[in-house]
mmCIF file of C-alpha atoms and ligand atoms in Angstrom:
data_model
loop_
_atom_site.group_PDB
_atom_site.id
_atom_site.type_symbol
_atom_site.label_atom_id
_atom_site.label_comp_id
_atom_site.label_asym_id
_atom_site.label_seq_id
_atom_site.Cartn_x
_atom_site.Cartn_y
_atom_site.Cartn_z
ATOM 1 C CA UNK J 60 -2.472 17.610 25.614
ATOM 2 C CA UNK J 61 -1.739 16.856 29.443
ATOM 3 C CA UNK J 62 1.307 17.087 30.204
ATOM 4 C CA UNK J 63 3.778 17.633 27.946
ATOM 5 C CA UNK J 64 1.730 20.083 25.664
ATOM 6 C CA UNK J 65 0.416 19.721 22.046
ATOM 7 C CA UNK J 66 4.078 21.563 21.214
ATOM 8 C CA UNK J 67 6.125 20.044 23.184
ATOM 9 C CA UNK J 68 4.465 16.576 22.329
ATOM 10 C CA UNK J 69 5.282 17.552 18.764
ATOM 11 C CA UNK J 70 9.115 18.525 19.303
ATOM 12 C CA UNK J 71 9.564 15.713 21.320
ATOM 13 C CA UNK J 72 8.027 12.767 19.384
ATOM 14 C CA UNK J 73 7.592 14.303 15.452
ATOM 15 C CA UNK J 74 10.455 16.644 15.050
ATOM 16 C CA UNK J 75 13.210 14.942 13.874
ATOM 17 C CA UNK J 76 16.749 16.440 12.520
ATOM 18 C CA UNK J 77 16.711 16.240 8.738
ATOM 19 C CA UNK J 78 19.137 15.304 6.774
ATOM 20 C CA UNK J 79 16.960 16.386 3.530
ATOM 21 C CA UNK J 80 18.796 19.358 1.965
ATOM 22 C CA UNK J 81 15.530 20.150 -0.552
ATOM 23 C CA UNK J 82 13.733 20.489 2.730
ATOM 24 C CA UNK J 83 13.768 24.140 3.152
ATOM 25 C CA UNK J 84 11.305 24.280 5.998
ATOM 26 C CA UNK J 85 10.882 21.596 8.167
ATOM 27 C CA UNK J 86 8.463 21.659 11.275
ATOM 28 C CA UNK J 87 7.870 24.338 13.241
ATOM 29 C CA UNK J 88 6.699 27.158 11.071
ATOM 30 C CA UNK J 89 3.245 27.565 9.619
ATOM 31 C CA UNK J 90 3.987 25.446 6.816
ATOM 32 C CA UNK J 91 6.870 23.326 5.567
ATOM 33 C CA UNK J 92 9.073 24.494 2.370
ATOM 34 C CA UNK J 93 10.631 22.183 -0.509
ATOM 35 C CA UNK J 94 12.331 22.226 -3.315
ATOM 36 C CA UNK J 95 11.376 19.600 -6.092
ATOM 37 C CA UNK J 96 14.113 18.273 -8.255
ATOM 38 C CA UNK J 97 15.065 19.845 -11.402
ATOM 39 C CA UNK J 98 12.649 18.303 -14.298
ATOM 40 C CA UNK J 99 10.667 16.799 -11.729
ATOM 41 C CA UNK J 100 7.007 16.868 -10.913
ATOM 42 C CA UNK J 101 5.201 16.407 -7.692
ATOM 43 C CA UNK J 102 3.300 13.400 -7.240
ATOM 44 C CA UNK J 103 0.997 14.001 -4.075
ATOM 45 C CA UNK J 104 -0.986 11.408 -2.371
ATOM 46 C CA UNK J 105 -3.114 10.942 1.222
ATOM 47 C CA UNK J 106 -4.118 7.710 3.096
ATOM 48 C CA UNK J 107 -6.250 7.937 6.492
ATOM 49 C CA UNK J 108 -6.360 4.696 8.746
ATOM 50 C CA UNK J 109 -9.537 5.246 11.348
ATOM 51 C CA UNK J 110 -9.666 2.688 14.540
ATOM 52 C CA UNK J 111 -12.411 -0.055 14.304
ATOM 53 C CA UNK J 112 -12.514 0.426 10.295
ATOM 54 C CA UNK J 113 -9.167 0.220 9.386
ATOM 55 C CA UNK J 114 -7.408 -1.159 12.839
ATOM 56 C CA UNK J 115 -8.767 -2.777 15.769
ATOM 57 C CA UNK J 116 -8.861 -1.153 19.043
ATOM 58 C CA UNK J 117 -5.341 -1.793 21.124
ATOM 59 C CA UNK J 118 -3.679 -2.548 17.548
ATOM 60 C CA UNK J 119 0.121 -2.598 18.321
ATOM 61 C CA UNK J 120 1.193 0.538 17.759
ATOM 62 C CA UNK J 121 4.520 0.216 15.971
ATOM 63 C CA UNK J 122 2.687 -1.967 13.170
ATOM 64 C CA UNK J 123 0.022 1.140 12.681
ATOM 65 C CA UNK J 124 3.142 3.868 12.445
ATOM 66 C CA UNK J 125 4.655 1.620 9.810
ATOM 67 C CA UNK J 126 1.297 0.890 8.059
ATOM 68 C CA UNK J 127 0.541 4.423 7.833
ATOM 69 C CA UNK J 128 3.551 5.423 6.014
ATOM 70 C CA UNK J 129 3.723 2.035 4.404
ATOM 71 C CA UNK J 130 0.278 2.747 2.563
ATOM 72 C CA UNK J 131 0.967 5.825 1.343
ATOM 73 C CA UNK J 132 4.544 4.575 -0.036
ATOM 74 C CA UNK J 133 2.442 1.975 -2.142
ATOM 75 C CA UNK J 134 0.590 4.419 -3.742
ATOM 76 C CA UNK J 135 4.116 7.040 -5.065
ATOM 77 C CA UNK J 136 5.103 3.075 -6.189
ATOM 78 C CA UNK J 137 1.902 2.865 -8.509
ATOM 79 C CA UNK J 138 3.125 6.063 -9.830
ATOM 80 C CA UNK J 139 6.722 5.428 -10.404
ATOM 81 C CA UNK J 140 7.045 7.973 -8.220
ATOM 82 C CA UNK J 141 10.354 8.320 -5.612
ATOM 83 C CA UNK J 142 8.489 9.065 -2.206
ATOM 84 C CA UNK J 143 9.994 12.476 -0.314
ATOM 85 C CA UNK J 144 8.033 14.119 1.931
ATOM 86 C CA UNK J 145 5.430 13.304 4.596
ATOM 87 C CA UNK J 146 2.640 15.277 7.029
ATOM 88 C CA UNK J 147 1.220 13.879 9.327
ATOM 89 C CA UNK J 148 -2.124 14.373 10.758
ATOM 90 C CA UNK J 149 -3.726 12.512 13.963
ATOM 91 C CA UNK J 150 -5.644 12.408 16.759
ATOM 92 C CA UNK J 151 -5.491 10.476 19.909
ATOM 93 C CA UNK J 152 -7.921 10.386 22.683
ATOM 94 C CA UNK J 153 -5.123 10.445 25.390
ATOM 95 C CA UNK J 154 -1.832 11.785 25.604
ATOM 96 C CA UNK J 155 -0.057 8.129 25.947
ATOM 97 C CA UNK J 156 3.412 8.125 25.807
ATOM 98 C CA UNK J 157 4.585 4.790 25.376
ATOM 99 C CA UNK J 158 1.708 4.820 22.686
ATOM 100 C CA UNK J 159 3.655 7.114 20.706
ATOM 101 C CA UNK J 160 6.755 6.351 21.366
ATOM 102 C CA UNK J 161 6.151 2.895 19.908
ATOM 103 C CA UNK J 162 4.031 4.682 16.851
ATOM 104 C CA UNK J 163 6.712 6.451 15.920
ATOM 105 C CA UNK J 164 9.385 3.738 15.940
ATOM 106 C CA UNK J 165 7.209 2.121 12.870
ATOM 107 C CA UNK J 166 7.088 5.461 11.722
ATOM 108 C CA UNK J 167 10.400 6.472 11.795
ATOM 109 C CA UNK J 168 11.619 2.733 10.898
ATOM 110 C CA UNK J 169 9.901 2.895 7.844
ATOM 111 C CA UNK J 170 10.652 6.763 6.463
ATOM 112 C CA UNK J 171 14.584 6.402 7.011
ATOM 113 C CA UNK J 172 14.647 3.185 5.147
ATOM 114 C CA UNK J 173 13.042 5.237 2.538
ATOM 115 C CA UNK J 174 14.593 8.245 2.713
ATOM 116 C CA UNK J 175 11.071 10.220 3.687
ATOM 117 C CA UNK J 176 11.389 13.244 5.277
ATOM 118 C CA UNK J 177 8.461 14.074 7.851
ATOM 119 C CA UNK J 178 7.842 18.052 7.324
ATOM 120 C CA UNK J 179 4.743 18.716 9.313
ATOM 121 C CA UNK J 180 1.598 17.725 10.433
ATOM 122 C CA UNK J 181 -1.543 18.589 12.706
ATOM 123 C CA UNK J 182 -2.175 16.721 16.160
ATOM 124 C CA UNK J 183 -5.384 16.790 17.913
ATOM 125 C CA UNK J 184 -7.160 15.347 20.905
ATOM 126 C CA UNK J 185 -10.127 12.763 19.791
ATOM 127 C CA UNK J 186 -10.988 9.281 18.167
ATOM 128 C CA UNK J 187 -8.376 7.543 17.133
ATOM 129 C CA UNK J 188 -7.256 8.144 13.838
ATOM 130 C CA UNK J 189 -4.049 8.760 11.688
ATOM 131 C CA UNK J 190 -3.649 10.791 8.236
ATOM 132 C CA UNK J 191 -0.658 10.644 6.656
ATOM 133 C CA UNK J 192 0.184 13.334 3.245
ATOM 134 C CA UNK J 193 3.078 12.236 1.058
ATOM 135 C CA UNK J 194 4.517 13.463 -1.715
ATOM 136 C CA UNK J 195 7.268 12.554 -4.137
ATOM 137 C CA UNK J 196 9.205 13.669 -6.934
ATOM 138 C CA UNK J 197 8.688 11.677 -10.720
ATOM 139 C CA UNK J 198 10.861 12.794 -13.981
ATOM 140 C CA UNK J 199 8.325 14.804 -15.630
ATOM 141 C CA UNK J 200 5.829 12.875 -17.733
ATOM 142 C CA UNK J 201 6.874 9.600 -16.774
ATOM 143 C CA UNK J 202 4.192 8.860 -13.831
ATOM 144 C CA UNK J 203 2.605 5.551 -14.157
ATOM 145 C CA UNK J 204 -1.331 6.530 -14.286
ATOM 146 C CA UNK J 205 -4.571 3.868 -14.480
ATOM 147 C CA UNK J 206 -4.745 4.615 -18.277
ATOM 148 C CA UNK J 207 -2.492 3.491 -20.911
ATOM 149 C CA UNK J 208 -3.367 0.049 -20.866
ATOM 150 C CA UNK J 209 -3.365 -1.341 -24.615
ATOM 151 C CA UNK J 210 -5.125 -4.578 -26.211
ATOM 152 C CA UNK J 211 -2.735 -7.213 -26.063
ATOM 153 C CA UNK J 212 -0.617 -5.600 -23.195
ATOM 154 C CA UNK J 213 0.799 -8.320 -20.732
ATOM 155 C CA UNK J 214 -0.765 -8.033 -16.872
ATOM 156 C CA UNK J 215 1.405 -8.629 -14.261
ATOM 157 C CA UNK J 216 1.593 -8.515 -10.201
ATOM 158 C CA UNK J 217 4.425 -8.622 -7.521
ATOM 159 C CA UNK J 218 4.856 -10.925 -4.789
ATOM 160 C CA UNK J 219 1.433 -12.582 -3.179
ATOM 161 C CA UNK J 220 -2.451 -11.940 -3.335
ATOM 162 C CA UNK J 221 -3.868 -12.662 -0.215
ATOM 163 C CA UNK J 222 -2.196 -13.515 2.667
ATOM 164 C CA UNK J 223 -3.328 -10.208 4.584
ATOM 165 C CA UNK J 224 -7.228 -11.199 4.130
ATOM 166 C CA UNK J 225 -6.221 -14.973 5.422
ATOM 167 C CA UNK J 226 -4.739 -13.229 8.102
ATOM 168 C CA UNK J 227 -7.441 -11.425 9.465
ATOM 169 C CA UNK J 228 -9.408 -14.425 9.008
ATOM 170 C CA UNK J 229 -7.889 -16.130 11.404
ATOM 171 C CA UNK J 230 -7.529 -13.166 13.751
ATOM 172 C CA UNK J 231 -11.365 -13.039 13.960
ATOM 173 C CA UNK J 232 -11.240 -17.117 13.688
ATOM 174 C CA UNK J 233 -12.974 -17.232 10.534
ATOM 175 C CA UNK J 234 -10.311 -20.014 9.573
ATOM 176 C CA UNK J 235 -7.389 -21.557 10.990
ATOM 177 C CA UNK J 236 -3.790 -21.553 10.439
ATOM 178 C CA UNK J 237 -0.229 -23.283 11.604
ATOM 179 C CA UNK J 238 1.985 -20.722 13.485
ATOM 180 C CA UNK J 239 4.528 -20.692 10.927
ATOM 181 C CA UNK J 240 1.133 -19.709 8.324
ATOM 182 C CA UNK J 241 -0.488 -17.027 10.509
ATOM 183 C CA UNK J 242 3.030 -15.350 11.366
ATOM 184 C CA UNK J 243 3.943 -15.165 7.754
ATOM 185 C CA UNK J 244 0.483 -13.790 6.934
ATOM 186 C CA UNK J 245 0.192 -11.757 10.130
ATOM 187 C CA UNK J 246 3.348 -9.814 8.733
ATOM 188 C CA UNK J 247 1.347 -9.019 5.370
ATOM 189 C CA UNK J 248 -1.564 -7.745 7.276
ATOM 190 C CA UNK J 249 0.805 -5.427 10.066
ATOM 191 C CA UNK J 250 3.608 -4.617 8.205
ATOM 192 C CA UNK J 251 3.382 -4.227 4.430
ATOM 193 C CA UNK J 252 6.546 -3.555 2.570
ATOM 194 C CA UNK J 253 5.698 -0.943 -0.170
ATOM 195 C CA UNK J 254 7.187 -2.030 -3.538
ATOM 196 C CA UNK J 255 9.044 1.458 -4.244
ATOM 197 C CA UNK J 256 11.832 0.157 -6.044
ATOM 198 C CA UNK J 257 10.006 -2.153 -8.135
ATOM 199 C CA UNK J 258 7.665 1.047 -9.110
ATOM 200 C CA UNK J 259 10.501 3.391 -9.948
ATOM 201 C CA UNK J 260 12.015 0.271 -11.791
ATOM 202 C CA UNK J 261 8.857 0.527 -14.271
ATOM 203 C CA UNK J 262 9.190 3.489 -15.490
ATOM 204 C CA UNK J 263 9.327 3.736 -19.292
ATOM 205 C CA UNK J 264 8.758 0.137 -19.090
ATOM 206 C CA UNK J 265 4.423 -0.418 -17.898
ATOM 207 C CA UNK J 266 1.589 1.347 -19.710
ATOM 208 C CA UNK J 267 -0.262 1.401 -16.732
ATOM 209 C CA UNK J 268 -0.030 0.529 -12.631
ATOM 210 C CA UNK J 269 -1.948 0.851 -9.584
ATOM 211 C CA UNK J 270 -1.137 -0.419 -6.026
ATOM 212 C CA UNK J 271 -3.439 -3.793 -4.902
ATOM 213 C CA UNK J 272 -5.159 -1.924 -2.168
ATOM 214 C CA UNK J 273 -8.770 -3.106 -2.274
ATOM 215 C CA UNK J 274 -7.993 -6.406 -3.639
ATOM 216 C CA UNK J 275 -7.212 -7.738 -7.591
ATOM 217 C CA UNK J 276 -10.709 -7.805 -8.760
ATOM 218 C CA UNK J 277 -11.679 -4.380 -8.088
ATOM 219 C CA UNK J 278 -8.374 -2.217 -8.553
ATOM 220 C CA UNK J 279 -7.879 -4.140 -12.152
ATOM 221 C CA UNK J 280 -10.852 -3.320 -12.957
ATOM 222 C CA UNK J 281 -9.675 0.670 -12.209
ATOM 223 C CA UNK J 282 -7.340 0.353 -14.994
ATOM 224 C CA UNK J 283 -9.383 -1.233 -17.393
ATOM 225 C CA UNK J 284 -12.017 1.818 -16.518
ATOM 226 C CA UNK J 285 -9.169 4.287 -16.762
ATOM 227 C CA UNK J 286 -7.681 2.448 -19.851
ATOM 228 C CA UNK J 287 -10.862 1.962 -21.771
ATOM 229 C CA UNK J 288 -10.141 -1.697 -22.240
ATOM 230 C CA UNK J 289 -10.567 -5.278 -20.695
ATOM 231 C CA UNK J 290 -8.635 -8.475 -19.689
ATOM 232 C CA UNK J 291 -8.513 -11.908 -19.235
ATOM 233 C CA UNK J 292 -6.775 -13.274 -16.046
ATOM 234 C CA UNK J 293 -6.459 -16.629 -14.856
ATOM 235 C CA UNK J 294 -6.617 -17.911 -11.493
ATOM 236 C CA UNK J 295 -3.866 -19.980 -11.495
ATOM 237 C CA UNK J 296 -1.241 -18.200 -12.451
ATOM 238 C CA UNK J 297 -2.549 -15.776 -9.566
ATOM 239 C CA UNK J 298 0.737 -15.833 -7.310
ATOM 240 C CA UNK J 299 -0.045 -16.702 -3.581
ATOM 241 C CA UNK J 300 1.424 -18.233 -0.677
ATOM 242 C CA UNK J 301 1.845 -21.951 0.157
ATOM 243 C CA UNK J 302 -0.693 -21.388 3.008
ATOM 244 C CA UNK J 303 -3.378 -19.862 0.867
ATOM 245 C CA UNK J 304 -2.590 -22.472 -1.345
ATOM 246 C CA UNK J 305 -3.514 -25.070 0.866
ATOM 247 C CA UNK J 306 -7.031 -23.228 1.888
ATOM 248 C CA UNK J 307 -7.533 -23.031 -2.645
ATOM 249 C CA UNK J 308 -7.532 -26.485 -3.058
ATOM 250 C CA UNK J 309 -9.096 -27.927 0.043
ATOM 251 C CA UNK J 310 -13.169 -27.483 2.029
ATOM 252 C CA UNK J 311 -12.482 -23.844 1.931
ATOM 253 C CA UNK J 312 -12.057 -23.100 -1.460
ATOM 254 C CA UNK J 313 -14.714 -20.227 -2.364
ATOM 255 C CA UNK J 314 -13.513 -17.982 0.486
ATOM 256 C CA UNK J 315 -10.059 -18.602 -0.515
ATOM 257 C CA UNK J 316 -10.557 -17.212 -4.002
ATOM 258 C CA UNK J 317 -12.499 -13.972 -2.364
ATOM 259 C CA UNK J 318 -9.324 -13.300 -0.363
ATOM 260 C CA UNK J 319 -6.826 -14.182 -3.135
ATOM 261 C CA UNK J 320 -8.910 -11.815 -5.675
ATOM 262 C CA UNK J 321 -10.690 -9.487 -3.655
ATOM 263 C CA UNK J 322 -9.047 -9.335 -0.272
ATOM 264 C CA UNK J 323 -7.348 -6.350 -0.126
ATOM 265 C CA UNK J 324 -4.503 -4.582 2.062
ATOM 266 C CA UNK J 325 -2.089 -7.049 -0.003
ATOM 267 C CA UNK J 326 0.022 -3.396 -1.132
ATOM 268 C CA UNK J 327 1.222 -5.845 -4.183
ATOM 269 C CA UNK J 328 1.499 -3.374 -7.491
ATOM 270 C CA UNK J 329 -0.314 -4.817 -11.009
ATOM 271 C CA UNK J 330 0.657 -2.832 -13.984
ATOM 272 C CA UNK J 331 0.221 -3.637 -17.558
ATOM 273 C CA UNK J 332 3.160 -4.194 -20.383
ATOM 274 C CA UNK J 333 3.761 -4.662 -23.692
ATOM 275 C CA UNK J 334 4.693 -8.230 -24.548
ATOM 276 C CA UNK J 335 7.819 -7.098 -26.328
ATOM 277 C CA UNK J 336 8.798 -5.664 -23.094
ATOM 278 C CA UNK J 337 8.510 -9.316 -21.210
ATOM 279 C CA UNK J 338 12.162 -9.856 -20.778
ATOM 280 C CA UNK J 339 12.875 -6.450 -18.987
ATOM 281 C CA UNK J 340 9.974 -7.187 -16.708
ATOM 282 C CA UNK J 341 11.259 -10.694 -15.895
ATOM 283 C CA UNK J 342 14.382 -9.351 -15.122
ATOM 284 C CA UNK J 343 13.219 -7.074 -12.485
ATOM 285 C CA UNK J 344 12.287 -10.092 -10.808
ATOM 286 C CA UNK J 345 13.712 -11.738 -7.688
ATOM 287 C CA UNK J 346 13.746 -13.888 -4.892
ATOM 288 C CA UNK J 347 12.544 -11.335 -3.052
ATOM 289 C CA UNK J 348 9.718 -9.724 -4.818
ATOM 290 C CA UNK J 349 8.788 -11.764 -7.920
ATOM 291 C CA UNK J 350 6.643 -10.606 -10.355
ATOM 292 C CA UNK J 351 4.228 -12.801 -12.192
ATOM 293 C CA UNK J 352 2.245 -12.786 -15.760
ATOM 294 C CA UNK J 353 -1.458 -13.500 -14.889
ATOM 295 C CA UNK J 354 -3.241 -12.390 -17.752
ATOM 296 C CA UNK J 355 -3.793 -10.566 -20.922
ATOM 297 C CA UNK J 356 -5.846 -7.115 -21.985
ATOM 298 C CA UNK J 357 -8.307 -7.506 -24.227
ATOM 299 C CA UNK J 358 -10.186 -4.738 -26.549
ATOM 300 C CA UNK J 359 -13.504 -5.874 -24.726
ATOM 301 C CA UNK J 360 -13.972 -2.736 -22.772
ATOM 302 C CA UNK J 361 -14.130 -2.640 -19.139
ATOM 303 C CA UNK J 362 -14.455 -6.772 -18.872
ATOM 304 C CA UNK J 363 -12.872 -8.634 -16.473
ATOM 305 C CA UNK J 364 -13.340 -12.290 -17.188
ATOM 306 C CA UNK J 365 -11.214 -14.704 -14.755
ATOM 307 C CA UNK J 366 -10.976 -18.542 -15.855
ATOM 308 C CA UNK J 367 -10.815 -20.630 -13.012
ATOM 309 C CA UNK J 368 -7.890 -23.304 -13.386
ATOM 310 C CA UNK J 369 -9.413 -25.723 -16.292
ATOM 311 C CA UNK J 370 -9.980 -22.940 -18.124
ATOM 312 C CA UNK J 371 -13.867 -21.438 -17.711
ATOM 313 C CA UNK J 372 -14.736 -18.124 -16.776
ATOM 314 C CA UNK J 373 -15.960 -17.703 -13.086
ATOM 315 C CA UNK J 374 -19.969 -17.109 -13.217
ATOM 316 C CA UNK J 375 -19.068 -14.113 -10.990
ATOM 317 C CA UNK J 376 -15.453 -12.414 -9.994
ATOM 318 C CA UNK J 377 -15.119 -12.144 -6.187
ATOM 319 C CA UNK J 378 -15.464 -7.937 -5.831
ATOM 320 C CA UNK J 379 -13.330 -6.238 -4.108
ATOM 321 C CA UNK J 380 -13.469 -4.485 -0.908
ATOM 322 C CA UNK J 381 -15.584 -0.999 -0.750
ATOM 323 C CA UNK J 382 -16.200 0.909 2.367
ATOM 324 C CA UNK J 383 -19.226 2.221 0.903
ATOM 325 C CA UNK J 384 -20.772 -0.818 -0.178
HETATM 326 P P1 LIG I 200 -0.672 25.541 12.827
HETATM 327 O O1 LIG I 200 -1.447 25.999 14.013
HETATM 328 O O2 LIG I 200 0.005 26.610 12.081
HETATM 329 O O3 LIG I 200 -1.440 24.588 11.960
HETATM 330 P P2 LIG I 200 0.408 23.656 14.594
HETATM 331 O O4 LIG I 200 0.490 24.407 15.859
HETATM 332 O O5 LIG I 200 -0.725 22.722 14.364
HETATM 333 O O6 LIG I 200 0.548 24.691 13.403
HETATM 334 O O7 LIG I 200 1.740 22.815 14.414
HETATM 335 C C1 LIG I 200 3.012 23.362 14.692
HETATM 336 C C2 LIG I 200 4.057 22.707 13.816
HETATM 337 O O8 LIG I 200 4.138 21.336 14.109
HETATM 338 C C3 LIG I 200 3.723 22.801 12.330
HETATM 339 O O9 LIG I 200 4.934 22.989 11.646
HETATM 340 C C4 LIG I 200 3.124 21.472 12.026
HETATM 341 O O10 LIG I 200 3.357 21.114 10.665
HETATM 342 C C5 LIG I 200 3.876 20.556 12.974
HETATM 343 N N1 LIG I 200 3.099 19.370 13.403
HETATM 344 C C6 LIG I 200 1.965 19.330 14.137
HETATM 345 N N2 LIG I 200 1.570 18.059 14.387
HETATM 346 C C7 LIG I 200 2.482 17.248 13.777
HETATM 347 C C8 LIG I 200 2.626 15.840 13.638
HETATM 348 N N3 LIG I 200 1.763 14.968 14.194
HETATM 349 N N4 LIG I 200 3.681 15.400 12.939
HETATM 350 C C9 LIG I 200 4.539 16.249 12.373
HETATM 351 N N5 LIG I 200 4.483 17.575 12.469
HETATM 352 C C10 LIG I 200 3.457 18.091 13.161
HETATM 353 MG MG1 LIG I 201 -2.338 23.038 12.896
#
């Protein structure tokens, strides 16, 4: 790359002093060396973010090096899992400096607050794209997988459905929203915050979990595939924000329930629990992230039935998002 050289591009933007003493290796060498905890397993996961699918050209770079971490730390949550390590892979058309100097600063942002380590990578010259490998550490046995949902077994999400699909509707002026609305929404679209506490927190405690990637509909109906069982959810007690509130009950009401239920990129986790373990649950709720009871799972396998707010099932559940659709 230009000027500065794939290397030195690498030592100068990617290579970062470590603090991690499991990190045996960090980059530099061929490959990067760990040590997993004691007891622990690895829990490995990979999210790739391509420009004009999943970012429009001349997206803000800082908001993409956040997202691209941010993504894959939603997916050790729906495991339980206590992110550690992260590779990178990308390529760029250009060597741009302030390009990646911005990237990174989302990047790097988001992996201290986390404690992530970055231990490698690849870097190439081409489209725009970014690839991002992490993996984590989870007591063994106790990862939070799709199946294990029981008849009877509360379903829950955290924080808001939503708000990143009535975001980008308004970005590409499908609808319209106050500035206080589309900044609030804007930051759910550009900068997710993973719920990695909360997913630890469940450990022992759900049945089953999975990150709200591709929207409600779809990635509840994962578990119940993976679980071998059904639910019953109801729109109402769906949790959203005032603003997609607003759009619910007014002219725009259909489109409102597509983004609320099938919208995607909302990086909200929805796990299953036994009733008996309601109280625990609630009390891993908070001002910050709260965590609401939207349904129950039935023994009606693989149904997803959704009653609208008096009560009657929707004819059809909005689907969710599927790139291969
Ligand atoms: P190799 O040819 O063995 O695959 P590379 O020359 O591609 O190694 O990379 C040299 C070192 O830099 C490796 O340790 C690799 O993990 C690391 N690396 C390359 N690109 C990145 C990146 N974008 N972020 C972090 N580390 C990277
Ligand atoms: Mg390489």
């Amino acid at each position: 790359m230009a000027q500065l050289g794939e290397f030195g591009l690498i030592e100068r933007f990617f290579d970062r002093p470590l603090r991690d003493r499991n990190v045996a290796l960090g980059i530099g060498d061929d490959a990067a060396i760990v040590q997993v905890a004691p007891g622990c397993e690895l829990v490995l996961a990979v999210d790739m973010m391509v420009e004009s699918r999943h970012f429009l050209p001349g997206a803000d770079p800082r908001s993409l090096g956040h997202k691209i971490l941010a993504v894959n730390l939603s997916d050790m949550a729906a495991m339980g899992a206590r992110p550690r390590w992260a590779l990178l892979a990308g390529a760029l058309p250009a060597f741009d400096e302030s390009w990646l100097d911005e990237f990174t600063q989302g990047l790097f942002g988001l992996a201290e607050a986390h404690g992530v380590a970055l231990i490698g990578g690849d870097t190439t010259r081409g489209p725009r794209n970014v690839c991002l490998t992490i993996a984590g550490e989870v007591p063994a046995g106790e990862a939070i997988r799709r199946a294990g949902a029981k008849p009877g077994d509360d379903v829950w999400v955290s924080g808001t459905l939503g708000d990143a699909m009535l975001a980008l509707a308004a970005l590409q002026g499908r609808t319209v929203l106050d500035d206080a609305a589309m900044s609030s929404a804007r930051r759910r679209l550009d900068w997710p915050a993973p719920r990695v506490a909360l997913g630890q927190s469940l450990r022992g405690i759900a049945s089953a979990m999975l990150d709200v990637s591709d929207g409600l509909s779809g990635d509840l109906a994962h578990i119940l595939d993976a679980s071998g069982v059904g639910a019953i959810v109801e729109v109402a007690k769906v949790p959203r924000s005032a603003a997609l509130n607003a759009k619910l009950a007014g002219a725009e009401r259909d489109v409102a329930l597509e983004w609320l239920l099938a919208g995607g990129d909302d990086y909200e986790l929805c796990f299953t629990a036994p009733p008996a373990r309601r109280d625990e649950v609630i009390a891993l709720s908070n001002a910050e992230i709260g965590l609401s009871l939207i349904g129950t799972v039935t023994s009606d396998a693989k149904q997803l039935v959704v009653l609208d707010e008096s009560g009657t099932p929707l004819p059809s559940v909005p689907r969710a998002f599927d790139h291969f659709a």
